Coordinates of C-alpha atoms and ligand atoms in Angstrom, one line a residue:
X1 CA 0.1 0.1 0.1
X2 CA 3.0 2.2 0.7
X3 CA 4.7 2.5 -2.3
X4 CA 1.2 3.8 -4.6
X5 CA 1.6 6.8 -1.8
X6 CA 5.3 7.9 -3.2
X7 CA 5.2 10.6 -5.8
X8 CA 7.1 10.4 -8.7
X9 CA 10.8 11.3 -8.2
X10 CA 11.0 9.6 -5.1
X11 CA 14.4 8.9 -4.6
X12 CA 13.7 5.8 -2.8
X13 CA 11.4 2.9 -2.7
X14 CA 9.5 0.9 0.2
X15 CA 11.0 -2.5 0.4
X16 CA 11.5 -5.5 2.8
X17 CA 14.8 -4.4 5.1
X18 CA 16.4 -7.8 6.4
X19 CA 15.3 -8.5 9.9
X20 CA 13.2 -6.2 10.7
X21 CA 9.9 -5.2 8.7
X22 CA 9.4 -2.5 5.8
X23 CA 12.5 0.0 5.7
X24 CA 13.4 2.9 2.7
X25 CA 16.1 2.2 0.6
X26 CA 17.8 4.6 -1.5
X27 CA 16.7 3.9 -5.6
X28 CA 19.3 6.7 -6.4
X29 CA 22.5 7.7 -4.6
X30 CA 22.0 10.9 -2.9
X31 CA 24.3 13.5 -1.9
X32 CA 24.8 15.0 1.1
X33 CA 22.8 17.5 2.1
X34 CA 19.7 17.0 0.2
X35 CA 16.0 16.9 1.1
X36 CA 14.9 13.6 0.7
X37 CA 11.3 13.7 1.2
X38 CA 8.6 15.2 2.7
X39 CA 5.1 14.1 4.0
X40 CA 2.3 16.5 5.5
X41 CA 0.4 14.8 8.6
X42 CA -2.7 12.3 7.4
X43 CA -3.9 13.5 10.8
X44 CA -3.0 15.4 14.2
X45 CA -4.0 14.4 17.5
X46 CA -3.1 17.6 20.2
X47 CA -2.7 15.6 23.3
X48 CA 0.2 13.7 24.7
X49 CA 1.5 10.6 23.4
X50 CA 1.1 8.8 26.2
X51 CA -2.7 9.6 26.8
X52 CA -3.7 9.2 23.2
X53 CA -6.5 6.3 23.7
X54 CA -9.4 5.2 21.2
X55 CA -11.9 8.2 21.8
X56 CA -9.4 10.3 20.6
X57 CA -8.1 8.0 17.5
X58 CA -11.8 7.6 16.9
X59 CA -12.5 11.6 17.2
X60 CA -9.5 12.1 14.6
X61 CA -11.0 9.6 12.3
X62 CA -14.8 10.7 12.2
X63 CA -13.6 13.7 10.4
X64 CA -11.2 12.1 7.9
X65 CA -12.3 12.5 4.3
X66 CA -12.8 8.9 2.9
X67 CA -9.3 8.6 1.4
X68 CA -7.9 9.1 4.2
X69 CA -9.8 6.8 6.6
X70 CA -9.4 4.2 3.4
X71 CA -5.9 5.0 4.4
X72 CA -6.1 4.5 8.0
X73 CA -7.6 1.6 8.0
X74 CA -5.3 -0.2 5.1
X75 CA -2.8 1.2 7.7
X76 CA -4.6 -0.2 10.8
X77 CA -5.2 -3.6 8.5
X78 CA -0.9 -3.8 8.1
X79 CA -0.4 -3.1 11.2
X80 CA -2.8 -6.1 12.7
X81 CA -0.6 -8.3 10.1
X82 CA 2.5 -7.5 11.4
X83 CA 1.6 -7.5 14.8
X84 CA -0.9 -10.3 15.0
X85 CA -4.3 -9.5 16.7
X86 CA -2.5 -8.7 20.1
X87 CA -3.7 -5.8 21.0
X88 CA -7.1 -4.7 22.0
X89 CA -7.1 -1.1 20.2
X90 CA -5.2 -1.9 16.8
X91 CA -6.3 1.9 15.7
X92 CA -4.5 2.8 19.1
X93 CA -1.6 0.8 18.2
X94 CA -1.2 1.3 14.5
X95 CA -1.2 5.2 15.4
X96 CA 1.1 5.2 17.6
X97 CA 3.5 3.1 15.3
X98 CA 3.3 5.5 13.1
X99 CA 3.4 9.3 14.3
X100 CA 5.9 11.5 15.1
X101 CA 6.0 14.9 17.2
X102 CA 4.7 17.7 14.9
X103 CA 4.6 20.5 17.6
X104 CA 7.6 22.5 16.6
X105 CA 9.2 22.1 19.6
X106 CA 13.1 22.4 19.9
X107 CA 14.6 19.2 22.0
X108 CA 15.1 21.4 24.7
X109 CA 15.2 19.0 28.2
X110 CA 13.1 22.4 30.0
X111 CA 10.8 22.7 27.3
X112 CA 7.1 20.9 28.1
X113 CA 6.0 18.2 26.7
X114 CA 4.7 19.2 23.6
X115 CA 1.3 17.8 22.6
X116 CA 0.6 17.4 18.9
X117 CA 1.5 14.4 17.4
X118 CA 1.0 13.3 13.7
X119 CA 0.3 10.4 11.6
X120 CA 2.5 9.4 8.9
X121 CA 2.5 6.3 6.3
X122 CA 5.4 7.1 4.4
X123 CA 7.4 8.9 7.2
X124 CA 7.1 6.0 9.0
X125 CA 8.7 3.4 7.4
X126 CA 12.3 4.2 8.0
X127 CA 14.3 1.9 10.5
X128 CA 16.5 3.1 13.2
X129 CA 20.3 3.6 13.2
X130 CA 22.4 4.6 16.2
X131 CA 24.4 6.0 13.7
X132 CA 21.9 7.2 11.3
X133 CA 22.5 8.9 7.7
X134 CA 19.2 11.0 7.7
X135 CA 17.4 13.2 10.8
X136 CA 13.7 14.3 10.8
X137 CA 14.4 17.4 12.5
X138 CA 12.8 19.0 14.7
X139 CA 13.2 23.0 14.0
X140 CA 10.8 22.8 10.4
X141 CA 8.6 26.1 10.3
X142 CA 5.0 25.3 10.5
X143 CA 2.4 24.8 7.6
X144 CA -1.0 27.0 7.3
X145 CA -2.1 23.8 9.6
X146 CA -0.1 25.0 12.2
X147 CA 2.1 21.5 12.8
X148 CA 5.2 20.3 11.5
X149 CA 5.6 18.7 8.5
X150 CA 7.8 15.6 8.1
X151 CA 11.3 16.5 6.5
X152 CA 13.7 14.1 5.8
X153 CA 17.6 15.7 5.0
X154 CA 20.8 13.5 4.3
X155 CA 23.2 14.0 7.1
X156 CA 25.9 12.4 5.0
X157 CA 25.6 11.1 0.9
X158 CA 23.7 8.0 0.7
X159 CA 24.8 5.6 -1.9
X160 CA 22.3 3.9 -4.2
X161 CA 20.7 0.6 -2.7
X162 CA 21.6 1.9 0.6
X163 CA 19.0 2.1 3.6
X164 CA 17.9 4.9 5.1
X165 CA 17.6 5.7 8.5
X166 CA 17.5 8.1 11.2
X167 CA 17.5 7.9 15.3
X168 CA 14.5 7.1 16.9
X169 CA 16.0 8.0 20.6
X170 CA 18.3 11.0 21.2
X171 CA 19.3 8.9 24.4
X172 CA 21.1 6.5 22.2
X173 CA 23.9 8.8 21.9
X174 CA 24.8 8.5 25.8
X175 CA 24.8 4.8 25.9
X176 CA 27.2 2.0 24.7
X177 CA 26.0 -0.5 22.5
X178 CA 25.6 -3.2 25.7
X179 CA 23.0 -0.5 27.5
X180 CA 21.4 -0.1 23.7
X181 CA 20.7 -3.3 24.0
X182 CA 18.6 -3.8 27.9
X183 CA 16.4 -0.7 26.8
X184 CA 13.5 -2.0 28.2
X185 CA 11.0 0.2 26.4
X186 CA 12.4 -0.6 23.3
X187 CA 10.3 -3.2 21.5
X188 CA 13.1 -3.8 18.8
X189 CA 17.1 -4.7 18.8
X190 CA 18.9 -2.8 16.8
X191 CA 20.8 -4.1 13.8
X192 CA 22.5 -0.7 13.3
X193 CA 26.5 -0.7 11.9
X194 CA 26.9 0.5 15.6
X195 CA 25.4 -2.5 17.2
X196 CA 27.0 -4.9 15.2
X197 CA 29.0 -7.1 17.5
X198 CA 32.0 -6.8 14.4
X199 CA 31.9 -2.9 14.4
X200 CA 35.5 -1.8 14.5
X201 CA 35.1 1.3 16.1
X202 CA 32.8 -0.8 18.9
X203 CA 35.1 0.1 22.0
X204 CA 36.0 3.7 20.8
X205 CA 32.6 4.3 19.6
X206 CA 30.9 3.0 24.0
X207 CA 33.8 4.9 25.3
X208 CA 32.6 8.3 23.8
X209 CA 28.5 7.7 24.7
X210 CA 29.5 7.1 27.7
X211 CA 31.7 9.8 28.0
X212 CA 28.7 12.4 26.8
X213 CA 26.3 10.9 29.2
X214 CA 29.2 11.9 32.3
X215 CA 30.0 15.3 31.0
X216 CA 25.4 15.4 30.4
X217 CA 26.0 14.6 34.1
X218 CA 28.4 17.0 34.9
X219 CA 26.9 20.0 32.9
X220 CA 22.8 19.5 33.8
X221 CA 23.8 17.5 37.9
X222 CA 21.3 14.6 36.2
X223 CA 21.5 12.1 34.2
X224 CA 19.7 12.2 30.4
X225 CA 16.4 12.6 30.5
X226 CA 15.3 9.4 28.5
X227 CA 18.4 7.0 30.2
X228 CA 17.7 7.4 33.8
X229 CA 15.3 4.6 33.7
X230 CA 18.4 2.2 32.4
X231 CA 20.3 0.5 34.6
X232 CA 23.1 0.8 36.3
X233 CA 21.4 4.3 37.1
X234 CA 23.2 7.4 37.4
X235 CA 23.3 9.4 40.4
X236 CA 20.0 11.8 40.1
X237 CA 21.0 14.6 42.5
X238 CA 24.7 16.1 42.2
X239 CA 25.8 16.8 46.1
X240 CA 28.5 18.8 44.6
X241 CA 28.8 22.7 43.3
X242 CA 28.1 24.0 40.2
X243 CA 31.0 24.9 38.1
X244 CA 31.4 27.8 36.9
X245 CA 30.2 29.0 33.5
X246 CA 33.5 28.7 31.9
X247 CA 33.9 25.0 32.9
X248 CA 30.3 24.3 31.7
X249 CA 30.9 26.0 28.1
X250 CA 34.1 24.0 28.0
X251 CA 32.3 20.9 28.8
X252 CA 29.8 21.1 26.5
X253 CA 32.2 21.9 23.9
X254 CA 33.8 18.6 24.8
X255 CA 30.6 17.1 24.5
X256 CA 30.9 18.6 20.5
X257 CA 33.8 17.1 19.2
X258 CA 33.2 14.0 20.6
X259 CA 29.8 13.7 18.6
X260 CA 31.4 15.0 16.0
X261 CA 33.9 12.0 15.8
X262 CA 31.2 9.4 16.8
X263 CA 29.4 11.0 13.4
X264 CA 26.4 12.3 15.3
X265 CA 26.9 16.1 13.4
X266 CA 23.6 16.9 14.6
X267 CA 24.4 16.4 18.5
X268 CA 27.5 17.9 17.7
X269 CA 26.2 21.0 16.5
X270 CA 23.9 21.1 19.2
X271 CA 27.0 20.9 21.8
X272 CA 28.7 23.3 20.3
X273 CA 25.4 25.7 20.2
X274 CA 24.7 25.5 24.0
X275 CA 29.0 26.1 24.9
X276 CA 28.5 29.4 22.9
X277 CA 24.8 30.2 24.8
X278 CA 26.6 30.4 28.1
X279 CA 29.7 32.1 26.5
X280 CA 27.1 34.8 25.7
X281 CA 25.9 35.0 29.0
X282 CA 29.5 35.2 30.3
X283 CA 31.0 38.0 28.2
X284 CA 29.4 41.1 29.5
X285 CA 30.8 40.0 33.4
X286 CA 34.6 39.5 34.1
X287 CA 34.5 36.1 33.7
X288 CA 35.5 36.2 29.8
X289 CA 39.0 35.9 29.6
X290 CA 40.1 36.7 26.5
X291 CA 41.1 32.8 26.3
X292 CA 37.3 32.1 26.9
X293 CA 36.5 34.1 23.9
X294 CA 38.9 33.1 21.9
X295 CA 37.4 29.5 22.7
X296 CA 34.2 30.7 21.6
X297 CA 35.4 32.0 18.3
X298 CA 36.9 28.3 17.6
X299 CA 34.2 26.8 19.1
X300 CA 31.6 28.8 16.9
X301 CA 33.9 28.2 13.4
X302 CA 33.4 24.1 13.9
X303 CA 29.7 24.9 14.8
X304 CA 29.1 27.0 11.7
X305 CA 32.1 23.8 9.6
X306 CA 29.9 21.1 11.0
X307 CA 26.8 23.1 9.7
X308 CA 28.1 23.5 6.1
X309 CA 28.2 19.8 5.5
X310 CA 24.0 20.0 6.2
X311 CA 21.3 21.0 4.7
X312 CA 19.7 24.8 5.8
X313 CA 17.1 23.2 7.1
X314 CA 19.0 21.2 9.1
X315 CA 20.4 24.0 11.1
X316 CA 19.1 26.4 13.4
X317 CA 21.3 29.7 14.4
X318 CA 24.0 29.9 11.8
X319 CA 23.2 33.8 11.9
X320 CA 22.8 34.2 15.4
X321 CA 26.0 32.6 15.5
X322 CA 28.5 34.6 13.1
X323 CA 26.8 37.9 15.1
X324 CA 27.6 36.1 18.2
X325 CA 31.5 35.8 16.8
X326 CA 31.7 39.2 15.1
X327 CA 31.1 39.8 18.9
X328 CA 33.6 38.1 20.6
X329 CA 36.0 38.8 18.3
X330 CA 35.6 42.6 18.5
X331 CA 35.7 41.7 22.4
X332 CA 38.9 40.5 21.7
X333 CA 40.5 43.2 19.8
X334 CA 39.5 45.1 22.4
X335 CA 41.0 43.5 25.2
X336 CA 44.1 43.3 23.6
Ligands
ZN401 ZN1 22.0 0.9 16.4

């Protein structure tokens, strides 16, 4: 049912993925920085994911035109076929297995959980990788309906025949392969290259991800929220005092370098951006040393260099970073 929905010129096909259900595979070479696909939600439910029940899906379904109702029915049938008859509310299960957050919120631990989930027939066919070659950035501008479309962008060149994969869960950047395998709420075992026993960078990859989790704890004084249910737990409430902002900025930047080395470009620019935000907050005070400002310029250049490798829609804040660097540079000049 899914292949018939692909617009002409779509650079991928949907077919069985070894060891998984369906997957999305490139049918031509896709260059880096490409926009691969764009899809509007079939419908949206304005409820927190965990609270969506049969009455919500029912109400949304009744508002659809007959074509969309038929598509959703086919999806429920597809999921029922894949999953067997084990779900009491197959419509809810089908919705939850095929939804993305469409509220347009940036990923931010301090933001309240956004309440808008959209159903996507094609985008939901993509499988997960812990070292993805594509991304659905969360910063897409909202459309006329007020909701974010699913926009799939290439993170690097994707060869013909290669499966197109994105990261389902931000927590994976902070977990070793063994920990990722033990995530209790996952319904599958990841078979991506980074989770393969023969991954040549296994030891380095595990060290980098463990370091990122440790640095997250030192920076925020709490575990990565999505990791906090896992064993072994990281201490939840730090007892030591908060380090000075320059130190935290340094840890953010180190996290950026580690994420870049791990091949997680989106996460890397997030960390460099966070480091720069801290440097802005201290730049007006005596805490800003010439050395700190020079470091901030280096981090800004790093942010811009990684951004250059990505589709412009994947990155927010390029203009702001360019302005900041000009400010930092002028302050350095003023101080010397
Ligand atoms: Zn994996």
